[in-house]
């Protein structure tokens, strides 16, 4: 009997920790747990105007949850062309589960750190409008303050600058997918892989730098978020995904050494591309109905 890639016991454990992570992140985001740290009177680093966000949290979460799943499904499908092994969906979901596991841990760390540190954002004065900042002595540190801003949600968020969640998530996205691409697209030329990874890197940089230009974070918030995201991606790839080694029940003649990059094989080694076409053409015999399939 074929052993499943993921037992029901592991599914329950994963579900428990996933729900726990979501609850922790939600509580940290919407419930005021700790008093935010104070500020220096007339601090220029906190005097920027609130101008909105180039990339909203909703937009980045949608991208981070959907794009990796699409890439994983397509690559696992293309890697099984010419084979009657239909477990490519399960293998793709197995990698995706690892990706989400690391992402939830990352979001939990970011949410808890934001609450514990309580650092003011660059637009703190504009969003909070603290009463104590009206007639204070320049440079004096204000420990206790009261916000006069009308948007409660906005001035609560104004004390959650460190670290940058956008930077952490975007660089986690970049490094995990780049690692997966490097380990899985064996037939693709290194220059093509490099360009794909460069594109992911530029996307991550754009997201992270937009947090500084939007005056949503200080540069050190973004830097720490970047390091945190990369560290979590490395941990996920090595610990959860086991450096992207196939599950033992998946190791067949269509292992990583023989898997390709779908249409990208045209950009790979010429002999590999010819072999791919030969394998595909030999997959059907005795007519076009596909009733007799040979595994190359």
Tab-separated table of N, CA and C in Angstrom, residues 11 29 82 106 112 119-120 123 167 177 247 257 264 285:
chain	number	residue	atom	x	y	z
A	11	UNK	N	-0.967	16.120	9.845
A	11	UNK	CA	-1.917	17.154	9.423
A	11	UNK	C	-2.561	17.836	10.621
A	29	UNK	N	-2.013	42.095	16.428
A	29	UNK	CA	-2.364	43.129	15.455
A	29	UNK	C	-3.518	44.003	15.926
A	82	UNK	N	5.473	12.671	-19.254
A	82	UNK	CA	5.974	11.405	-19.757
A	82	UNK	C	5.926	10.302	-18.729
A	106	UNK	N	7.409	33.016	10.796
A	106	UNK	CA	7.969	34.346	10.555
A	106	UNK	C	6.984	35.439	10.953
A	112	UNK	N	4.952	39.524	17.342
A	112	UNK	CA	5.325	39.615	18.758
A	112	UNK	C	6.399	40.680	18.974
A	119	UNK	N	8.171	50.442	18.679
A	119	UNK	CA	8.894	51.599	18.135
A	119	UNK	C	7.981	52.471	17.272
A	120	UNK	N	8.031	53.801	17.439
A	120	UNK	CA	7.202	54.697	16.615
A	120	UNK	C	7.625	54.667	15.146
A	123	UNK	N	5.951	58.309	10.617
A	123	UNK	CA	4.811	59.238	10.561
A	123	UNK	C	4.072	59.271	11.903
A	167	UNK	N	9.342	43.660	4.561
A	167	UNK	CA	10.693	43.252	4.174
A	167	UNK	C	10.940	41.792	4.537
A	177	UNK	N	11.896	30.523	-2.654
A	177	UNK	CA	11.624	30.157	-4.047
A	177	UNK	C	12.908	30.047	-4.860
A	247	UNK	N	10.530	13.114	-1.338
A	247	UNK	CA	10.052	12.140	-0.360
A	247	UNK	C	10.411	10.745	-0.854
A	257	UNK	N	17.291	14.362	-10.632
A	257	UNK	CA	18.336	14.351	-11.649
A	257	UNK	C	17.758	14.347	-13.053
A	264	UNK	N	10.995	25.659	-20.098
A	264	UNK	CA	12.332	26.201	-19.946
A	264	UNK	C	13.413	25.232	-20.394
A	285	UNK	N	1.684	4.600	-27.348
A	285	UNK	CA	1.815	3.564	-28.364
A	285	UNK	C	0.451	3.028	-28.703
